[in-house]
XYZ file of C-alpha atoms in Angstrom:
718
model
C -93.406 14.145 -19.650
C -90.442 12.315 -18.258
C -87.640 12.242 -20.782
C -85.132 10.693 -18.423
C -86.039 7.065 -19.136
C -86.935 7.714 -22.751
C -83.511 9.153 -23.525
C -81.655 6.395 -21.681
C -83.142 3.861 -24.098
C -80.571 2.945 -26.719
C -81.873 1.204 -29.763
C -80.017 -2.024 -30.503
C -79.656 -3.252 -34.086
C -81.253 -6.588 -34.839
C -78.403 -7.792 -37.031
C -76.117 -10.696 -36.162
C -72.414 -9.886 -36.032
C -70.285 -12.573 -37.558
C -66.491 -12.174 -37.832
C -64.062 -10.176 -35.710
C -61.186 -8.469 -37.506
C -58.194 -7.199 -35.482
C -56.174 -4.119 -36.429
C -52.858 -2.958 -35.016
C -49.227 -3.938 -34.472
C -48.891 -7.693 -34.851
C -52.583 -8.086 -35.744
C -54.313 -9.364 -38.878
C -54.601 -5.892 -40.440
C -52.192 -2.943 -40.238
C -54.769 -0.230 -41.004
C -58.380 0.285 -40.067
C -59.338 0.955 -43.675
C -57.880 -2.351 -44.881
C -60.019 -4.164 -42.299
C -63.106 -2.221 -43.409
C -62.380 -3.128 -47.027
C -62.303 -6.838 -46.113
C -65.288 -6.765 -43.752
C -68.887 -7.729 -44.426
C -72.034 -6.235 -42.931
C -72.319 -7.225 -39.309
C -68.599 -7.732 -38.612
C -66.658 -6.504 -35.554
C -63.429 -4.586 -36.073
C -61.230 -4.307 -32.985
C -58.468 -1.694 -33.171
C -55.355 -1.595 -30.984
C -53.239 1.554 -30.555
C -50.108 2.215 -32.555
C -46.802 3.179 -31.001
C -46.765 6.309 -28.869
C -47.397 9.424 -30.949
C -48.557 7.559 -34.053
C -52.094 7.647 -35.445
C -54.231 5.844 -37.982
C -55.358 7.637 -41.143
C -58.890 8.765 -41.954
C -61.432 5.978 -42.508
C -64.643 5.383 -44.476
C -67.240 2.788 -43.434
C -68.080 2.303 -47.138
C -71.781 2.190 -46.216
C -71.192 -1.088 -44.339
C -72.972 -1.986 -41.101
C -69.956 -2.426 -38.838
C -69.075 -2.335 -35.150
C -65.663 -0.622 -34.905
C -64.242 -0.550 -31.394
C -60.963 0.875 -30.093
C -58.913 -0.695 -27.308
C -57.136 1.858 -25.062
C -58.295 4.794 -27.235
C -56.294 4.501 -30.462
C -55.921 7.781 -32.335
C -57.198 8.595 -35.822
C -55.687 11.735 -37.387
C -57.345 12.765 -40.624
C -54.872 15.621 -41.100
C -56.203 17.533 -44.130
C -58.961 15.045 -45.005
C -62.365 16.748 -45.170
C -63.848 13.854 -43.135
C -61.852 11.877 -40.568
C -64.416 9.141 -39.827
C -67.099 8.805 -42.502
C -70.170 6.765 -41.489
C -72.243 7.941 -44.465
C -74.994 5.444 -45.441
C -73.875 2.923 -42.779
C -77.383 2.062 -41.599
C -76.594 0.014 -38.476
C -73.146 1.170 -37.426
C -71.258 1.674 -34.179
C -68.072 3.650 -33.593
C -66.643 3.362 -30.086
C -63.522 4.301 -28.138
C -61.236 6.472 -30.318
C -59.431 9.795 -30.292
C -60.354 11.642 -33.494
C -58.588 14.747 -34.775
C -57.940 16.518 -38.051
C -57.759 20.005 -39.515
C -59.658 23.199 -38.822
C -61.876 22.475 -41.844
C -62.493 18.764 -41.146
C -65.551 16.910 -39.945
C -64.480 14.620 -37.115
C -67.228 11.977 -37.333
C -69.715 12.188 -40.187
C -73.073 10.547 -39.347
C -75.344 10.994 -42.356
C -77.993 9.227 -44.380
C -78.347 6.186 -42.115
C -81.109 4.416 -40.208
C -79.546 3.805 -36.777
C -76.068 4.806 -35.597
C -74.298 4.867 -32.236
C -71.190 6.924 -31.431
C -69.831 6.126 -27.957
C -66.795 6.887 -25.759
C -64.773 8.949 -28.239
C -62.728 12.124 -27.920
C -63.131 14.450 -30.911
C -60.875 17.507 -30.967
C -59.375 20.250 -33.135
C -61.745 19.990 -36.127
C -64.435 22.229 -37.575
C -67.413 20.002 -36.775
C -66.728 17.437 -34.062
C -69.711 15.204 -34.865
C -71.817 16.089 -37.882
C -75.345 14.619 -37.972
C -77.682 14.790 -40.953
C -80.688 12.685 -41.964
C -80.355 9.878 -39.415
C -83.815 8.838 -38.209
C -82.299 7.646 -34.917
C -78.804 8.319 -33.603
C -77.287 8.164 -30.120
C -74.119 10.105 -29.255
C -73.017 9.050 -25.780
C -70.057 9.392 -23.376
C -67.953 11.414 -25.803
C -65.643 14.345 -25.145
C -66.056 17.055 -27.784
C -63.457 19.745 -27.239
C -61.572 22.552 -28.979
C -63.648 22.386 -32.165
C -65.504 25.101 -34.026
C -68.690 23.126 -33.272
C -68.668 20.212 -30.864
C -71.810 18.681 -32.394
C -73.441 20.083 -35.554
C -76.969 18.909 -36.443
C -78.410 19.949 -39.812
C -80.903 17.667 -41.562
C -82.567 18.080 -44.926
C -85.601 16.033 -43.862
C -86.008 16.864 -40.179
C -89.650 15.894 -39.642
C -88.961 12.442 -38.208
C -85.307 12.528 -37.155
C -84.401 11.978 -33.498
C -80.999 12.716 -31.966
C -79.980 11.682 -28.453
C -76.924 13.353 -26.914
C -76.311 11.454 -23.669
C -73.614 11.907 -21.003
C -71.183 13.877 -23.181
C -68.609 16.433 -22.050
C -68.710 19.315 -24.529
C -66.218 22.069 -23.746
C -63.761 24.634 -25.122
C -65.562 24.844 -28.492
C -66.782 27.949 -30.287
C -70.261 26.383 -30.204
C -70.909 23.340 -28.053
C -74.032 22.095 -29.859
C -75.431 23.726 -32.999
C -78.991 22.711 -33.976
C -80.034 23.816 -37.452
C -82.954 21.666 -38.596
C -84.163 18.695 -36.595
C -87.444 17.265 -35.388
C -86.289 16.275 -31.915
C -83.026 16.632 -29.981
C -82.747 15.238 -26.456
C -79.764 16.286 -24.361
C -79.510 14.046 -21.301
C -76.801 14.129 -18.610
C -74.515 16.373 -20.691
C -71.923 18.744 -19.266
C -71.580 21.728 -21.610
C -69.034 24.246 -20.350
C -66.371 26.819 -21.265
C -67.641 27.287 -24.836
C -68.258 30.610 -26.504
C -71.845 29.391 -26.880
C -73.179 26.323 -25.094
C -76.149 25.566 -27.375
C -77.237 27.510 -30.455
C -80.457 26.977 -32.432
C -81.515 28.279 -35.811
C -84.879 29.924 -36.490
C -86.384 26.770 -37.980
C -89.909 26.272 -36.545
C -89.518 22.461 -36.458
C -86.837 22.458 -33.758
C -87.877 20.733 -30.525
C -85.092 20.585 -27.943
C -85.383 18.679 -24.661
C -82.627 19.357 -22.105
C -82.761 16.984 -19.155
C -80.382 16.426 -16.225
C -77.682 18.521 -17.856
C -75.259 21.208 -16.698
C -74.548 24.286 -18.821
C -71.998 26.547 -17.141
C -69.084 28.864 -17.776
C -70.060 29.705 -21.357
C -70.146 33.205 -22.819
C -73.682 32.399 -24.002
C -75.585 29.634 -22.261
C -78.297 29.002 -24.870
C -79.068 31.023 -28.002
C -82.633 30.223 -29.055
C -84.061 30.462 -32.517
C -87.093 32.711 -32.672
C -89.400 29.833 -33.664
C -87.715 27.046 -31.687
C -89.394 25.187 -28.855
C -87.625 23.984 -25.730
C -88.090 22.145 -22.482
C -85.529 22.208 -19.655
C -85.895 19.730 -16.829
C -83.763 18.797 -13.785
C -80.857 20.842 -15.136
C -78.387 23.493 -13.978
C -77.706 26.603 -16.080
C -75.323 28.744 -14.057
C -72.433 31.208 -14.370
C -72.780 31.871 -18.080
C -72.169 35.462 -19.181
C -75.652 35.364 -20.717
C -78.084 32.678 -19.586
C -80.474 32.840 -22.552
C -80.337 34.876 -25.759
C -83.483 35.510 -27.835
C -87.003 34.409 -26.962
C -88.135 31.023 -28.326
C -91.668 30.273 -29.433
C -92.138 28.251 -26.247
C -89.939 27.359 -23.282
C -90.932 25.279 -20.252
C -88.467 25.025 -17.345
C -89.091 22.781 -14.323
C -87.017 21.497 -11.389
C -83.929 23.362 -12.547
C -81.321 25.697 -11.074
C -81.318 28.786 -13.289
C -79.177 31.808 -12.466
C -81.961 34.217 -13.317
C -85.468 33.879 -11.936
C -87.626 31.769 -14.259
C -91.135 30.717 -13.412
C -91.727 27.003 -13.281
C -92.407 24.188 -10.850
C -89.439 23.385 -8.622
C -87.010 25.968 -10.064
C -84.384 27.578 -7.820
C -81.973 30.489 -8.231
C -79.164 29.483 -5.864
C -75.433 28.810 -6.265
C -75.255 25.068 -7.051
C -71.847 24.657 -5.320
C -69.793 23.002 -8.043
C -66.627 21.058 -7.374
C -63.982 22.149 -9.902
C -61.252 19.634 -9.055
C -60.012 17.534 -11.995
C -62.202 14.524 -12.658
C -64.946 15.921 -10.429
C -65.381 19.211 -12.303
C -69.038 20.287 -12.236
C -70.020 17.546 -9.813
C -72.001 18.865 -6.845
C -70.268 19.490 -3.544
C -71.753 18.220 -0.311
C -74.597 20.483 0.733
C -75.413 21.681 -2.779
C -78.992 22.997 -2.996
C -79.353 20.938 -6.196
C -79.039 17.608 -4.362
C -82.356 15.786 -3.836
C -84.339 18.803 -5.085
C -85.104 17.703 -8.645
C -88.379 16.116 -9.702
C -89.682 14.368 -6.542
C -91.215 11.635 -8.685
C -87.782 10.622 -10.018
C -84.875 8.926 -8.249
C -81.142 8.765 -8.888
C -79.213 5.506 -9.401
C -78.589 5.227 -5.645
C -82.324 5.396 -4.892
C -82.302 8.936 -3.429
C -84.451 11.793 -4.726
C -83.424 13.176 -8.104
C -80.593 15.723 -8.225
C -80.399 18.606 -10.657
C -77.596 18.618 -13.213
C -75.615 15.999 -15.104
C -73.839 14.284 -12.209
C -76.192 12.575 -9.726
C -74.572 12.667 -6.291
C -73.928 8.962 -5.821
C -70.586 10.164 -4.422
C -70.431 12.885 -1.775
C -67.677 15.407 -2.414
C -66.635 17.023 0.849
C -64.940 20.410 0.565
C -62.162 20.893 3.129
C -60.000 23.855 4.053
C -56.314 23.223 4.712
C -54.632 24.190 7.988
C -58.086 24.476 9.527
C -60.265 22.372 11.801
C -63.150 21.229 9.609
C -66.107 19.918 11.631
C -67.291 16.991 9.533
C -69.381 13.856 9.382
C -69.594 11.110 6.780
C -73.248 10.432 5.840
C -72.313 8.387 2.752
C -69.992 5.407 3.173
C -69.481 2.049 1.513
C -71.205 -0.063 4.146
C -74.609 -1.369 5.251
C -76.752 0.829 7.488
C -74.483 2.618 9.950
C -71.793 -0.056 10.033
C -68.321 1.334 10.819
C -65.594 1.653 8.207
C -61.825 1.932 8.564
C -61.045 5.650 8.774
C -57.692 5.801 7.027
C -58.977 3.934 3.975
C -61.548 6.667 3.434
C -59.153 9.552 4.130
C -56.555 8.203 1.696
C -58.810 9.418 -1.149
C -58.329 13.091 -0.228
C -57.368 15.286 -3.222
C -54.628 16.524 -3.111
C -53.204 14.302 -0.419
C -51.527 16.323 2.376
C -48.246 15.485 4.047
C -49.919 15.681 7.460
C -53.468 15.140 8.676
C -55.250 14.884 12.035
C -58.683 13.452 12.886
C -60.254 14.154 16.273
C -63.331 12.837 18.048
C -64.273 15.314 20.750
C -61.076 16.319 22.541
C -59.250 13.129 21.582
C -56.890 12.764 18.624
C -57.901 9.408 17.153
C -55.880 9.309 13.930
C -52.896 11.115 12.448
C -50.961 10.880 9.223
C -47.363 12.082 9.222
C -44.037 10.861 7.895
C -46.014 8.696 5.415
C -47.588 6.645 8.218
C -51.033 6.330 9.795
C -51.073 6.257 13.580
C -54.103 3.960 14.012
C -55.006 1.727 11.080
C -57.763 0.053 13.121
C -59.761 3.194 13.976
C -63.325 3.092 12.617
C -65.801 5.867 11.856
C -69.597 5.845 11.543
C -72.018 8.196 9.834
C -73.880 9.349 12.932
C -70.823 10.860 14.656
C -69.255 14.287 14.205
C -65.468 14.659 13.909
C -62.843 17.377 13.434
C -60.498 16.933 10.489
C -57.444 19.060 9.727
C -55.322 18.656 6.579
C -52.353 20.473 8.062
C -51.258 22.338 4.935
C -52.665 25.506 3.419
C -54.951 25.051 0.444
C -58.288 23.610 -0.649
C -59.027 19.887 -0.555
C -61.861 17.589 -1.500
C -62.720 14.165 -0.137
C -64.866 11.933 -2.390
C -67.092 9.553 -0.426
C -68.882 6.894 -2.507
C -71.420 4.495 -1.050
C -74.896 4.633 0.426
C -76.337 7.487 2.448
C -77.402 7.023 6.048
C -81.179 6.689 6.297
C -82.986 9.985 6.844
C -85.039 8.363 9.608
C -82.015 7.179 11.606
C -82.006 8.145 15.306
C -79.107 8.593 17.719
C -79.255 8.539 21.502
C -77.862 11.660 23.166
C -77.207 11.892 26.904
C -76.785 14.617 29.551
C -73.540 15.400 31.382
C -71.404 14.773 28.304
C -70.492 16.179 24.924
C -72.595 14.578 22.189
C -70.672 14.721 18.896
C -73.101 13.965 16.118
C -73.263 14.105 12.333
C -75.944 15.794 10.264
C -77.080 13.375 7.557
C -80.088 15.100 5.949
C -79.224 16.492 2.478
C -80.863 19.848 3.255
C -79.430 22.981 4.827
C -81.813 23.943 7.622
C -82.036 26.370 10.509
C -81.708 24.845 13.949
C -85.448 25.373 14.502
C -86.326 23.384 11.375
C -83.841 20.583 11.987
C -84.621 20.039 15.682
C -88.224 21.158 16.212
C -89.527 20.491 19.713
C -86.340 18.584 20.566
C -84.920 22.043 21.330
C -86.705 21.807 24.679
C -84.099 19.220 25.753
C -81.025 21.024 24.388
C -78.839 23.408 26.381
C -76.132 24.279 23.838
C -75.100 23.657 20.229
C -71.550 24.041 18.975
C -70.859 24.277 15.228
C -67.735 25.044 13.252
C -68.737 28.670 12.643
C -71.666 29.365 14.982
C -72.930 28.535 18.452
C -76.132 28.589 20.475
C -76.603 28.595 24.267
C -79.728 28.464 26.403
C -79.650 30.414 29.659
C -82.735 30.873 31.874
C -84.960 29.700 29.063
C -83.538 32.208 26.573
C -81.350 31.425 23.571
C -78.129 33.338 22.959
C -75.723 33.035 20.068
C -75.311 33.297 16.344
C -78.723 31.852 15.562
C -80.633 34.779 17.036
C -81.053 38.304 15.759
C -83.057 40.460 13.419
C -84.763 39.466 10.211
C -81.794 40.685 8.151
C -79.429 38.174 9.798
C -79.128 34.634 8.486
C -79.449 32.052 11.241
C -76.954 29.359 12.141
C -77.723 26.356 9.971
C -77.178 22.612 9.976
C -75.434 21.485 6.797
C -75.188 18.021 5.265
C -71.890 16.344 6.037
C -70.986 18.672 8.918
C -70.375 17.688 12.540
C -71.922 19.276 15.652
C -71.655 19.051 19.429
C -74.797 19.120 21.575
C -75.222 19.562 25.321
C -78.602 18.194 26.446
C -80.586 18.266 29.671
C -81.900 14.689 29.451
C -81.418 11.527 27.429
C -83.500 11.141 24.274
C -83.329 9.691 20.775
C -82.406 12.550 18.487
C -83.701 12.548 14.938
C -83.192 15.194 12.299
C -86.394 16.728 10.944
C -86.821 17.861 7.335
C -89.093 20.853 7.685
C -87.725 23.288 5.121
C -84.608 24.629 3.448
C -82.666 27.617 4.784
C -79.882 29.749 3.290
C -76.460 28.594 4.464
C -75.092 30.624 7.369
C -71.790 32.203 6.378
C -69.795 34.132 8.937
C -68.462 37.453 7.626
C -64.743 37.481 6.829
C -62.563 39.745 8.972
C -60.088 42.206 7.441
C -57.958 43.728 10.190
C -57.249 40.916 12.654
C -55.835 37.449 12.033
C -55.831 34.360 14.209
C -55.375 30.594 14.032
C -58.316 28.355 14.803
C -57.948 25.412 17.178
C -60.033 22.284 17.781
C -62.131 24.015 20.474
C -63.360 27.504 21.243
C -65.219 29.395 23.940
C -68.118 31.638 22.994
C -68.114 35.312 23.920
C -71.094 37.505 23.098
C -70.655 41.289 23.248
C -74.018 42.874 23.986
C -72.792 46.434 23.463
C -69.660 48.570 23.075
C -69.541 52.013 24.632
C -69.245 54.611 21.842
C -68.904 51.743 19.377
C -70.735 53.330 16.440
C -67.606 53.441 14.230
C -66.072 50.129 15.261
C -65.611 47.751 12.323
C -64.047 44.740 14.039
C -63.314 43.486 17.531
C -60.529 41.062 18.396
C -59.879 39.048 21.553
C -56.279 38.528 22.693
C -54.447 36.133 24.988
C -50.790 36.793 25.764
C -50.877 39.563 23.123
C -51.834 36.964 20.504
C -55.159 37.309 18.698
C -57.280 34.209 19.367
C -60.520 35.313 17.699
C -62.195 38.230 15.943
C -65.512 39.270 14.396
C -66.959 42.064 12.317
C -69.174 44.549 14.162
C -72.185 44.683 11.856
C -74.817 44.918 14.598
C -75.238 43.875 18.209
C -74.730 41.498 19.820
C -71.300 40.664 18.367
C -70.481 36.955 18.380
C -66.893 35.933 19.101
C -65.391 32.450 18.924
C -62.229 32.604 21.031
C -59.688 29.827 20.382
C -58.082 30.177 23.786
C -55.193 28.110 25.120
C -55.561 26.179 28.365
C -51.795 26.327 28.901
C -52.071 30.056 29.640
C -55.133 30.081 31.873
C -53.630 32.683 34.173
C -53.539 35.303 31.452
C -56.734 37.368 31.284
C -58.254 38.077 27.894
C -58.133 41.552 26.399
C -60.251 43.087 23.654
C -59.168 45.456 20.903
C -61.350 47.538 18.585
C -60.563 48.567 15.024
C -62.240 51.416 13.149
C -60.364 50.872 9.898
C -57.686 53.362 10.930
C -55.920 51.055 13.344
C -56.615 49.859 16.894
C -58.400 52.579 18.828
C -59.393 50.991 22.140
C -58.182 48.200 24.409
C -60.282 46.632 27.150
C -59.265 44.222 29.874
C -61.957 44.906 32.428
C -65.443 44.133 31.120
C -68.992 43.973 32.411
C -69.948 40.280 32.457
C -73.551 39.216 32.875
C -74.243 36.978 35.867
C -77.182 34.752 34.949
C -77.904 33.958 38.622
C -78.154 37.517 39.913
C -79.367 39.072 36.656
C -76.677 41.779 36.851
C -73.656 42.840 34.844
C -70.563 42.629 37.048
C -67.235 44.348 36.477
C -64.545 41.677 36.060
C -61.813 40.262 33.844
C -62.212 37.193 31.663
C -59.979 34.231 32.241
C -59.571 31.774 29.355
C -61.881 28.747 29.560
C -63.518 29.996 32.765
C -66.883 29.311 31.134
C -68.196 27.930 27.867
C -70.219 31.080 27.208
C -69.802 34.665 28.390
C -72.126 37.609 27.802
C -70.292 40.915 28.221
C -70.351 44.648 27.595
C -67.272 46.673 26.676
C -67.416 49.916 28.622
C -65.089 52.250 30.520
C -67.465 52.156 33.496
C -66.464 49.734 36.240
C -69.807 49.980 38.030
C -72.055 46.953 38.262
C -75.439 47.264 36.586
C -78.645 45.272 36.734
C -79.552 45.904 33.081
C -80.830 42.835 31.262
C -79.234 41.945 27.922
C -80.675 43.776 24.936
C -83.960 42.237 23.744
C -82.598 40.615 20.591
C -84.084 37.244 21.365
C -87.386 37.747 19.607
C -88.559 34.314 18.440
C -91.624 32.265 17.653
C -92.191 28.547 18.069
C -93.145 26.453 16.246
C -92.067 27.952 12.929
C -93.547 27.007 10.463
C -96.807 26.538 12.344
C -100.458 25.530 11.984
C -102.665 26.958 13.367
C -100.973 28.691 16.344
C -97.511 29.877 17.295
C -96.058 31.419 20.458
C -94.027 34.626 20.103
C -91.559 35.236 22.923
C -89.085 37.986 23.786
C -87.141 39.287 26.786
C -88.313 42.652 28.091
C -85.356 44.281 29.901
C -87.509 46.689 31.852
C -91.084 47.770 32.308
C -91.908 49.895 29.272
C -94.245 50.614 26.358
C -94.051 48.186 23.421
C -95.965 47.406 20.251
C -96.050 43.845 18.787
C -97.774 43.626 15.391
C -98.208 41.058 12.618
C -97.734 42.193 8.984
C -97.977 40.415 5.639
C -95.232 40.694 3.010
C -97.020 43.643 1.388
C -96.510 45.618 4.595
C -100.216 45.518 5.478
C -101.065 45.123 9.154
C -102.723 41.796 9.908
C -103.148 41.951 13.674
C -101.851 43.870 16.672
C -100.993 41.506 19.535
C -99.648 43.909 22.179
C -99.909 47.679 22.490
C -99.048 49.248 25.791
C -96.946 48.833 28.888
C -95.524 45.395 29.677
C -93.564 44.243 32.727
C -89.883 43.293 32.607
C -88.861 39.685 32.019
C -89.763 36.982 29.542
C -92.930 37.743 27.551
C -95.018 35.239 25.582
C -98.055 35.779 23.378
C -99.952 33.340 21.146
C -101.060 34.197 17.606
C -103.866 31.979 16.375
C -103.488 32.796 12.660
C -106.480 35.163 12.621
C -106.575 38.816 11.560
C -108.031 41.805 13.415
C -111.533 40.702 12.419
C -110.967 37.149 13.717
C -110.858 35.786 10.166
C -108.240 33.087 9.464
C -105.431 34.277 7.166
C -104.035 32.234 4.275
C -100.825 30.200 4.240
C -97.669 32.218 3.642
C -94.866 34.246 5.183
C -95.688 36.864 7.817
C -93.580 39.357 9.784
C -93.871 39.932 13.497
C -92.675 43.412 14.362
C -91.602 44.412 17.888
C -91.195 48.115 18.613
C -89.827 49.181 21.997
C -88.769 52.574 23.308
C -85.327 52.300 21.693
C -85.419 49.329 19.304
C -87.334 47.990 16.312
C -86.967 44.271 15.511
C -88.699 42.173 12.834
C -88.603 38.453 12.081
C -90.295 36.052 9.683
C -92.664 33.181 10.373
C -94.435 30.754 8.060
C -98.055 29.661 8.330
C -98.547 26.317 6.586
C -102.068 24.889 6.304
């Protein structure tokens, strides 16, 4: 069932409102209660705020069907009154736009014994029961803030068989219990944010309780949901994350679909992945750009902007870009307020950055196109488009966000890329994907990919860089809203492919070296380090200043060196750290010559090449050893029905290449025996040892050489 549209329906009373009564300084009535006393069923009462710090007294609807609306959130303080706003027996009543407070034993808004009631746009705080609901056949509580109460919303009906409660788009936080459900036929929670409570939602053991939680976010509570033993629940398109306890007790039935749940729960479309919340002010618990919850809800539903449904209470009609201060963020802007890919004025977008820095620089390629300093923009005419990648630096330490409302660039958009130039492009698909997924067979035309925290280079038909390695390594990934630079061999119309979702590549943080990043870097790959078993980190230096460093977790080690062209005469040096200080320094290295196929003893000059493959060794003798055979790959991946497995064999030797399933059972042996040196390719047709086709799923291809064992995953999709 789809509760999204059902719960958005708000029942409208069929009465005709007649008079409007005004309350406030200089108005017809001085108090709200005096206006209620004079009103008839169907009247409007409009309330204006009192002077700063003053509040109206507690009110009683007197069972009248009234529409009471506050202008600019007037405050009602019930002080020691047991009920601050009493809507008892007001059958068709509306209460909208107030701040309601009282004592620790007060009920904030009492909604009882009525046919239809609506409570909208209020803040209820510092009372025992924020909103108390009992015996209302149909009530909607929408767009309220319920905070710092014993219970934000307390539902306890004497005749629950037919009662229906809708809690829509409320913020419920800092309460002992966010929502307490005692006896009720049906409670629908839609688009609610329930956070920082001792308990988010608590249910009694009543067997009549049916709770439907849709498009809601429950996070940061000590207890996410406490179920009654006999309660029944359905959770749909929601996020339940970072609660001390996700669920307490086992309900009679619980169905979870298309939701992000911190623990693994069976159900269609569920994920167990960090949702990437923004926690900045107004945007708290909105989803940051690249969140795995964006566009991954029920595929049959859409958000207000027409994109696929997001999980959680805040559909991503606004992108929220996370930026690091004093750092070159490689960005793009897939969502802008424009038609198609029309350009927009850059500074008008960047002015929305939170917090706003004193200085800021935007670059396109190697060119600075816009700066902000001394309270002035350098180029108020500069325009940006969604298909281009940029580099953006808020030049102060700290964390920033940049909200970007508007429409998203079409997933099917194409961009022409050309050889003999740097192609700076944006990534506009809302899915994190490996380079193989995102580019597919377009990789045949690509020579190099630069990203903010990874790189990829093709040399002699073989890929080098952060996107290659063993099965334990996460590949370099394309992320929504990031910018990338491509070098291509021929002109073609690039289009991003949605083939799957990959875990985000995150480069390991260094501990012993420190350096400052710059707009550009050169890539240095260390194939091996002589006697490097105990090395924890390696740093690269220019003029005795560290310009890049990486952890040594396995080989090859990938370095991004932020070298300075002004000091091109100064050779680079390398330092190793074992955790007990710097132990080795290298200036002369063995650099691989891709033309001759040999490692040559040399020094590295800054910016002498975009990509260098080296060994750190005390030997100064040239060697013809090929790079280590880490480039085990298959293409296409996923595949149906065949895929080609390739790897570089450094020398003639015995190898074993075998396919296994995830249970560790051998499926098929592809190579066993001696193979020549050089690039090797073998096709797997998806059949087992008995020539029977295997089922769809994930398989491992396992390469064993004389001194190495490497495994990688591939996906067969039929």
